[in-house]
PDB file of C-alpha atoms in Angstrom:
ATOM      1  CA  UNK A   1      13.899 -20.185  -5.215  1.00 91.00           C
ATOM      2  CA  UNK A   2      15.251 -22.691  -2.697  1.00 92.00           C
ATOM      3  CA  UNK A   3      12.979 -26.070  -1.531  1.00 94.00           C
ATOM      4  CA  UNK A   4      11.845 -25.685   1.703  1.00 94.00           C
ATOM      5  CA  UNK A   5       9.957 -28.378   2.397  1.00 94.00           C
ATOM      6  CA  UNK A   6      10.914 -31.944   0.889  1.00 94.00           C
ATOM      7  CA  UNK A   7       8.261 -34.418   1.470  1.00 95.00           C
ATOM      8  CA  UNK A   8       8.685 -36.796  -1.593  1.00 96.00           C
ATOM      9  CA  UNK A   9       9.388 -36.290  -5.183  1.00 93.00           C
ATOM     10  CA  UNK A  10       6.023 -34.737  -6.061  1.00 96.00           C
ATOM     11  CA  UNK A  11       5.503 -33.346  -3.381  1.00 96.00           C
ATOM     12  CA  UNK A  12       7.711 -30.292  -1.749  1.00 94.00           C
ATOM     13  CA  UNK A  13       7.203 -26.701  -1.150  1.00 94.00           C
ATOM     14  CA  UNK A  14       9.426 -23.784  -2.905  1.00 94.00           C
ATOM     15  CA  UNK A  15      10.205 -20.648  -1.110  1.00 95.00           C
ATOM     16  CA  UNK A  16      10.888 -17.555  -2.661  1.00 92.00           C
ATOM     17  CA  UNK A  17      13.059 -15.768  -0.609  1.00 93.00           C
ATOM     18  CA  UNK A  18      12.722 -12.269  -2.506  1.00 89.00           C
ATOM     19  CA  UNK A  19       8.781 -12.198  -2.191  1.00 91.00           C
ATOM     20  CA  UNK A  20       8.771 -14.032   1.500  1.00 92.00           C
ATOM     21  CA  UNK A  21       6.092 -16.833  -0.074  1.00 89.00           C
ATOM     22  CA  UNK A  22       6.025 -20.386  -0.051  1.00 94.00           C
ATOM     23  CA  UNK A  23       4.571 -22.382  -3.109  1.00 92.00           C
ATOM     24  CA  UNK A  24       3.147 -25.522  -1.619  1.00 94.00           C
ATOM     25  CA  UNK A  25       2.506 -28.856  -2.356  1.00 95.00           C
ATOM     26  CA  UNK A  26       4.727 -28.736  -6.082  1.00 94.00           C
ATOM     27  CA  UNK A  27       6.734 -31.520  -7.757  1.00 95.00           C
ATOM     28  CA  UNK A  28      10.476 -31.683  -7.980  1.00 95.00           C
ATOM     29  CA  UNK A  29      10.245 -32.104 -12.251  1.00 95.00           C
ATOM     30  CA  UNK A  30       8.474 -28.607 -11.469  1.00 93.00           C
ATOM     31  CA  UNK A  31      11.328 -27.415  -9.675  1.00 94.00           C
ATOM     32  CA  UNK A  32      14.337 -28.784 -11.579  1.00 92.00           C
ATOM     33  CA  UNK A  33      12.448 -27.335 -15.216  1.00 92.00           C
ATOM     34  CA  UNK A  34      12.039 -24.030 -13.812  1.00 89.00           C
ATOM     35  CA  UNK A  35       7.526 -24.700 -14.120  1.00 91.00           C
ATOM     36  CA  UNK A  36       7.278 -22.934 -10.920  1.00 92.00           C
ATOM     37  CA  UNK A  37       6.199 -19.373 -10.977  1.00 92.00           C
ATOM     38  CA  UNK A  38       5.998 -16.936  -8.086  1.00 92.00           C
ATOM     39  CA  UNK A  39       2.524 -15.401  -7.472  1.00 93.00           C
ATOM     40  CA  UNK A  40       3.720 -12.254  -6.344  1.00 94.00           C
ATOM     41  CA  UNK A  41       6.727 -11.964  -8.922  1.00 95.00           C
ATOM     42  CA  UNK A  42       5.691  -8.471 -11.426  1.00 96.00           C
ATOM     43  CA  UNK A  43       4.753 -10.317 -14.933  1.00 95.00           C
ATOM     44  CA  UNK A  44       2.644  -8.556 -16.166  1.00 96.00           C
ATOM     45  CA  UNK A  45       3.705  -5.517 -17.818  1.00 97.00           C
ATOM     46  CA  UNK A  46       7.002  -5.591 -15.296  1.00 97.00           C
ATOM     47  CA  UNK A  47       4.185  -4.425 -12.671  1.00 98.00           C
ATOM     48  CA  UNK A  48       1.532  -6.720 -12.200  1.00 98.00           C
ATOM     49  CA  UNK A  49       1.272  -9.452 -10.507  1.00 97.00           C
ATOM     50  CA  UNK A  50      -1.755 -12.296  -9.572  1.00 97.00           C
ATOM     51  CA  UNK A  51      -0.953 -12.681  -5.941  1.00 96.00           C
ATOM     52  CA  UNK A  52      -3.333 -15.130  -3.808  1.00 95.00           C
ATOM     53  CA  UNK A  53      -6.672 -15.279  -3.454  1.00 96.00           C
ATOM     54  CA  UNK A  54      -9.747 -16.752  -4.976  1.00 97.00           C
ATOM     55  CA  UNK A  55      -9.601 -14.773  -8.376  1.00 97.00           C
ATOM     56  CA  UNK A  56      -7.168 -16.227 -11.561  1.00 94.00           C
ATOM     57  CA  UNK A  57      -7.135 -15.611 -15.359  1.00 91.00           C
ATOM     58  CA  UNK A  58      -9.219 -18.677 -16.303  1.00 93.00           C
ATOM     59  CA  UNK A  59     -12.056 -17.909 -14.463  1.00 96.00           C
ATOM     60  CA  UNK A  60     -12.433 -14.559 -14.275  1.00 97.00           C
ATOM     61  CA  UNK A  61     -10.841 -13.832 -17.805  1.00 97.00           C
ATOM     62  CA  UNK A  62     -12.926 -10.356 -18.497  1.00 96.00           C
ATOM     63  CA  UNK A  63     -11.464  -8.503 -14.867  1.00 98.00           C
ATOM     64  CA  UNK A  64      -7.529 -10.202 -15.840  1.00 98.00           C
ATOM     65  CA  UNK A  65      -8.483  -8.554 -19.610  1.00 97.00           C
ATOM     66  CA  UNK A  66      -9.372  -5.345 -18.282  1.00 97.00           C
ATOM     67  CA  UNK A  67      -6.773  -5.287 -15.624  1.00 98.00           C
ATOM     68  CA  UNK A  68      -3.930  -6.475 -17.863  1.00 98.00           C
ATOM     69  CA  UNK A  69      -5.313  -3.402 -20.446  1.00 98.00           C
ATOM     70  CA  UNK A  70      -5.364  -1.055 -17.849  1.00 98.00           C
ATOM     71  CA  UNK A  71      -1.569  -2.033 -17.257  1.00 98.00           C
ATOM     72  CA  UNK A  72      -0.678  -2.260 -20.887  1.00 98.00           C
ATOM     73  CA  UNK A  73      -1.997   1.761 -20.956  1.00 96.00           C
ATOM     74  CA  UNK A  74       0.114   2.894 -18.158  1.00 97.00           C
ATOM     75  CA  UNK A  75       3.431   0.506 -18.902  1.00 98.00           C
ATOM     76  CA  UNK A  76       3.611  -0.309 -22.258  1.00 97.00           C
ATOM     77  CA  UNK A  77       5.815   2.116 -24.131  1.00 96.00           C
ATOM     78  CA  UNK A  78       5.050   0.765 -27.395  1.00 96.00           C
ATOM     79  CA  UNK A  79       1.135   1.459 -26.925  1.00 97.00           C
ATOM     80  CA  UNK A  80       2.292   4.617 -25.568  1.00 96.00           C
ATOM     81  CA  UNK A  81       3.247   5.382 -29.193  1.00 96.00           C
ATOM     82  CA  UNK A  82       0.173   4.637 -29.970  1.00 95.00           C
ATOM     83  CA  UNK A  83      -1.540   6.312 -27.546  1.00 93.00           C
ATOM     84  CA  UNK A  84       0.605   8.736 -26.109  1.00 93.00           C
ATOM     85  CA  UNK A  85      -1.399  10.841 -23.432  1.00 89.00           C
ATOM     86  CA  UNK A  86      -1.556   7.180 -21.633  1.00 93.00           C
ATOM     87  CA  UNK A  87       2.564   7.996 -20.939  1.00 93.00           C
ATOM     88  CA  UNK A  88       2.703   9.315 -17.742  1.00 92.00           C
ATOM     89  CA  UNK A  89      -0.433   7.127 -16.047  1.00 95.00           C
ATOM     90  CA  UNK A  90      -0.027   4.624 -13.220  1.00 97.00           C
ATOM     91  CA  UNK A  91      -1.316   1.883 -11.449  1.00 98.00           C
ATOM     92  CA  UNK A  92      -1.408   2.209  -7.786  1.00 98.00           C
ATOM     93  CA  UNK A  93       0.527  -0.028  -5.908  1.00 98.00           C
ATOM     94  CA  UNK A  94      -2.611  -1.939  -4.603  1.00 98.00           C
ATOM     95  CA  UNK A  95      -3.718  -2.623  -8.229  1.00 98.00           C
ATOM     96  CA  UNK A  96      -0.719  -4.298  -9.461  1.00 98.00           C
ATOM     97  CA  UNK A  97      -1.862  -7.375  -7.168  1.00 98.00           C
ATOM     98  CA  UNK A  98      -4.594  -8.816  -9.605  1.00 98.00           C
ATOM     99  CA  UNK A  99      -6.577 -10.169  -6.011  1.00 98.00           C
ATOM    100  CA  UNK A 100      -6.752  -6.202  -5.286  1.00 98.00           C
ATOM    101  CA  UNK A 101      -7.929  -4.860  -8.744  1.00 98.00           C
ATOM    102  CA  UNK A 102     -10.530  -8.017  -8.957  1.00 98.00           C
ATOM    103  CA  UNK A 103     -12.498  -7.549  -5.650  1.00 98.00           C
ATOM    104  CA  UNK A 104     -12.622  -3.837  -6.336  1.00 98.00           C
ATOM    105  CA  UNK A 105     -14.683  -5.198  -9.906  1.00 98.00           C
ATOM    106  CA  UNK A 106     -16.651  -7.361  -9.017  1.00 97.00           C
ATOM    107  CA  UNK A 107     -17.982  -4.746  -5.918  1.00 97.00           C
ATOM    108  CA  UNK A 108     -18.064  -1.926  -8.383  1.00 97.00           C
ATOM    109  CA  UNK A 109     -18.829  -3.438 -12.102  1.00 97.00           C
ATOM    110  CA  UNK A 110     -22.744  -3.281 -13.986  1.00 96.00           C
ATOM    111  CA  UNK A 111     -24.014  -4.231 -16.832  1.00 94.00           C
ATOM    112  CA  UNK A 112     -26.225  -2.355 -18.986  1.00 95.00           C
ATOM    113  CA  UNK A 113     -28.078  -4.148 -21.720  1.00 92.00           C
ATOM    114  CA  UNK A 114     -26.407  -3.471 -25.208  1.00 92.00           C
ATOM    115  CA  UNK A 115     -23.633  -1.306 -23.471  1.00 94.00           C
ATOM    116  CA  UNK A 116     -19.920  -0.729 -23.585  1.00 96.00           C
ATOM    117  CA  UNK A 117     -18.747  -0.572 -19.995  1.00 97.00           C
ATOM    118  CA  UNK A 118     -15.724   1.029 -19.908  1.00 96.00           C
ATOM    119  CA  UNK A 119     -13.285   1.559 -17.133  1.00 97.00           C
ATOM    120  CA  UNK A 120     -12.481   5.313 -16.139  1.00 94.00           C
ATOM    121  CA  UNK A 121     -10.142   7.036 -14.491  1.00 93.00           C
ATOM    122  CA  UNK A 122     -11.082  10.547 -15.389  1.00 89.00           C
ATOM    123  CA  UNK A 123     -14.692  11.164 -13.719  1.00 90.00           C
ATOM    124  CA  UNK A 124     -13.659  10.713  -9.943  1.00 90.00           C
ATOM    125  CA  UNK A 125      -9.811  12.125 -11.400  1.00 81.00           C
ATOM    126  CA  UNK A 126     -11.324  15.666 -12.552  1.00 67.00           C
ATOM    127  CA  UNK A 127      -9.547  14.585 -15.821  1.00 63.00           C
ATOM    128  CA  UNK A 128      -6.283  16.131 -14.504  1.00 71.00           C
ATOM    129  CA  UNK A 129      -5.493  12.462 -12.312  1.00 76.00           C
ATOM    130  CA  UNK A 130      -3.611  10.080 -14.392  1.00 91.00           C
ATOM    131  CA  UNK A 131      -3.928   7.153 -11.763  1.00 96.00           C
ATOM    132  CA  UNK A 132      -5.887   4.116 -11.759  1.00 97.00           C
ATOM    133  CA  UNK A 133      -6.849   3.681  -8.178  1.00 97.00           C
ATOM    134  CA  UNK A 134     -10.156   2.519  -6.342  1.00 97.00           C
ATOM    135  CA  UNK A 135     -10.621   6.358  -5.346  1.00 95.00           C
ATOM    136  CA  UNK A 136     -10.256   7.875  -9.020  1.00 95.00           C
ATOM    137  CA  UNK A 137     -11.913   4.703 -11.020  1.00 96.00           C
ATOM    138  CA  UNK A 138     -15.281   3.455 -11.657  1.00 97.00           C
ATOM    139  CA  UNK A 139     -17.266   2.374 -14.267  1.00 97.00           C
ATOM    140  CA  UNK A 140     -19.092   4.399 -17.672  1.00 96.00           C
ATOM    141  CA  UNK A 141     -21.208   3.312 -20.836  1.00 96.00           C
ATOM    142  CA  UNK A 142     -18.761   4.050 -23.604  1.00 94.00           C
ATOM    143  CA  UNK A 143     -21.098   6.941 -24.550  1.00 93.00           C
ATOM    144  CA  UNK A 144     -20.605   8.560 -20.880  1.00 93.00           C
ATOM    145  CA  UNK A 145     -16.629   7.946 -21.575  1.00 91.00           C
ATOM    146  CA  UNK A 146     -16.789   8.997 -24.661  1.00 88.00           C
ATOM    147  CA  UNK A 147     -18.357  12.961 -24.023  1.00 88.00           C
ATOM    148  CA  UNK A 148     -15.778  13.035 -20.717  1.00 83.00           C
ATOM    149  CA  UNK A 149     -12.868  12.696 -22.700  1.00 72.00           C
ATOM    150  CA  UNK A 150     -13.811  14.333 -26.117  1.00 68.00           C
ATOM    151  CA  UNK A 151     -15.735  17.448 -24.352  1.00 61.00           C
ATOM    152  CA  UNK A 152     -15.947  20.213 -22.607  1.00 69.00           C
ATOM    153  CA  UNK A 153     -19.415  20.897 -23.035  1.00 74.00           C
ATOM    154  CA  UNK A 154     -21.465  20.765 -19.810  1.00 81.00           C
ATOM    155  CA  UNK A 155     -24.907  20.748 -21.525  1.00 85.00           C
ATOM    156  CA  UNK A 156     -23.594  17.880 -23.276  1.00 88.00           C
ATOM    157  CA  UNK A 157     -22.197  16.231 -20.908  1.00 86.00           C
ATOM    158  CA  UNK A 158     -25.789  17.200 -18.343  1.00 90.00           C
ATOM    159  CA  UNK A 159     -28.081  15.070 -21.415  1.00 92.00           C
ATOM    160  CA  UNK A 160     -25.907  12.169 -21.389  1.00 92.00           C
ATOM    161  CA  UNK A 161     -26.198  11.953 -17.818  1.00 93.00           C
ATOM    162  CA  UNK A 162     -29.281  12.565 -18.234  1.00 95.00           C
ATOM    163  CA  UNK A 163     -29.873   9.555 -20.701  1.00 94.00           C
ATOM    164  CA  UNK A 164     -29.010   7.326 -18.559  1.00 96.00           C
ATOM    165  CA  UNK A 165     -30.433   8.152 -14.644  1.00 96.00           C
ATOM    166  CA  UNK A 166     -31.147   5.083 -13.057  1.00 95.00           C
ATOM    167  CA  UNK A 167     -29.376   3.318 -15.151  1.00 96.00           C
ATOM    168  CA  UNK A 168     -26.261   4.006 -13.791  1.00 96.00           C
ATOM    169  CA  UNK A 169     -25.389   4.169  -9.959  1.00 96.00           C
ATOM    170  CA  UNK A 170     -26.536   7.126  -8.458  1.00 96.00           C
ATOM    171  CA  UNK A 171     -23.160   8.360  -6.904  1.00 96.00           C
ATOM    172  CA  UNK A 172     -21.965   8.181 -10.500  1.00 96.00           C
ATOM    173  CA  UNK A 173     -25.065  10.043 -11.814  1.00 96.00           C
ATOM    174  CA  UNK A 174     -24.327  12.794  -9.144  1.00 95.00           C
ATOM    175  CA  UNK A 175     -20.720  13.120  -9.541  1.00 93.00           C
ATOM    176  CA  UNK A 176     -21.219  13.942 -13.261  1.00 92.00           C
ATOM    177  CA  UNK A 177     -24.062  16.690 -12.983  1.00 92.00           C
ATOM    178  CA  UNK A 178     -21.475  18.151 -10.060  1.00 90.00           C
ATOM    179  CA  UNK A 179     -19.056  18.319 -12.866  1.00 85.00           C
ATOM    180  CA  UNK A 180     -21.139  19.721 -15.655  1.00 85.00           C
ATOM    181  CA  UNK A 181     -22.204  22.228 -13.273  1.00 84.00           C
ATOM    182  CA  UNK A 182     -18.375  23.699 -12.533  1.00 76.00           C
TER     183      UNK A 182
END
């Protein structure tokens, strides 16, 4: 990181030449003690990364939990000893900017009173897709989850669905009496 912009002491603008991104409006103290951080620079999980935009971990602290989970499943190779058929998942590369993963939420997340909602990547995946993406990922009441990933039985799978018509989206309703019926 290199100043770009020197106005006065607390106030200058750091470019990071790797990432092509300005951080504006910082202190020198900031600079000199190494406080500035690049919003584009992988953190989290050596993949993630906030980027800019409206969204940030204080606010919105149950999409950064669930979106630093998802990467923990996918990059973390001491939860894959733990939970080992998580090895060979991914992110895509759209998700690892936070901004991404966090508008794709909030247009896609419900609640359901009492519920679990979990986040899945099997449903829309067929259960053979081991990518998070906004094409293979939506969300499923923990019971819903749970039958897709412990079961092959359609008639069990066609009553949970069941259970909860119109109280899940419809396309999601749909999708899982399409794959009971396979």
């Amino acid at each position: 990181m290199i100043i770009s912009d020197y106005r006065n002491t607390n106030d200058l603008d750091i470019y990071f030449e790797m990432y092509n991104w300005i951080c504006k409006h910082n202190t020198y103290d900031n600079f000199v003690n190494g406080r500035v951080k690049c919003l584009f620079e992988p953190r989290v999980y050596g993949h993630g990364y906030i980027g800019v935009g409206k969204y940030n971990y204080l606010e919105h602290k149950d999409i950064y939990s669930r979106w630093t989970h998802m990467l923990e499943r996918c990059y973390d190779k001491k939860y894959h000893v733990e939970k080992p058929t998580y090895k060979d998942c991914i992110v895509c590369q759209d998700w690892h900017n936070f901004q991404h993963f966090a508008k794709w939420y909030e247009d896609n997340y419900y609640d359901i009173d009492n519920e679990v909602i979990c986040l899945d990547k099997d449903l829309f995946g067929n259960g053979k897709t081991k990518i998070y993406s906004p094409q293979t990922c939506c969300f499923l009441p923990m019971k819903i989850n749970s039958v897709i990933s412990s079961t092959n039985n359609k008639k069990k799978l066609i009553n949970v669905a069941d259970e909860y018509k119109g109280r899940i989206p419809n396309y999601i309703y749909q999708r899982l009496i399409h794959n009971a019926n396979e």
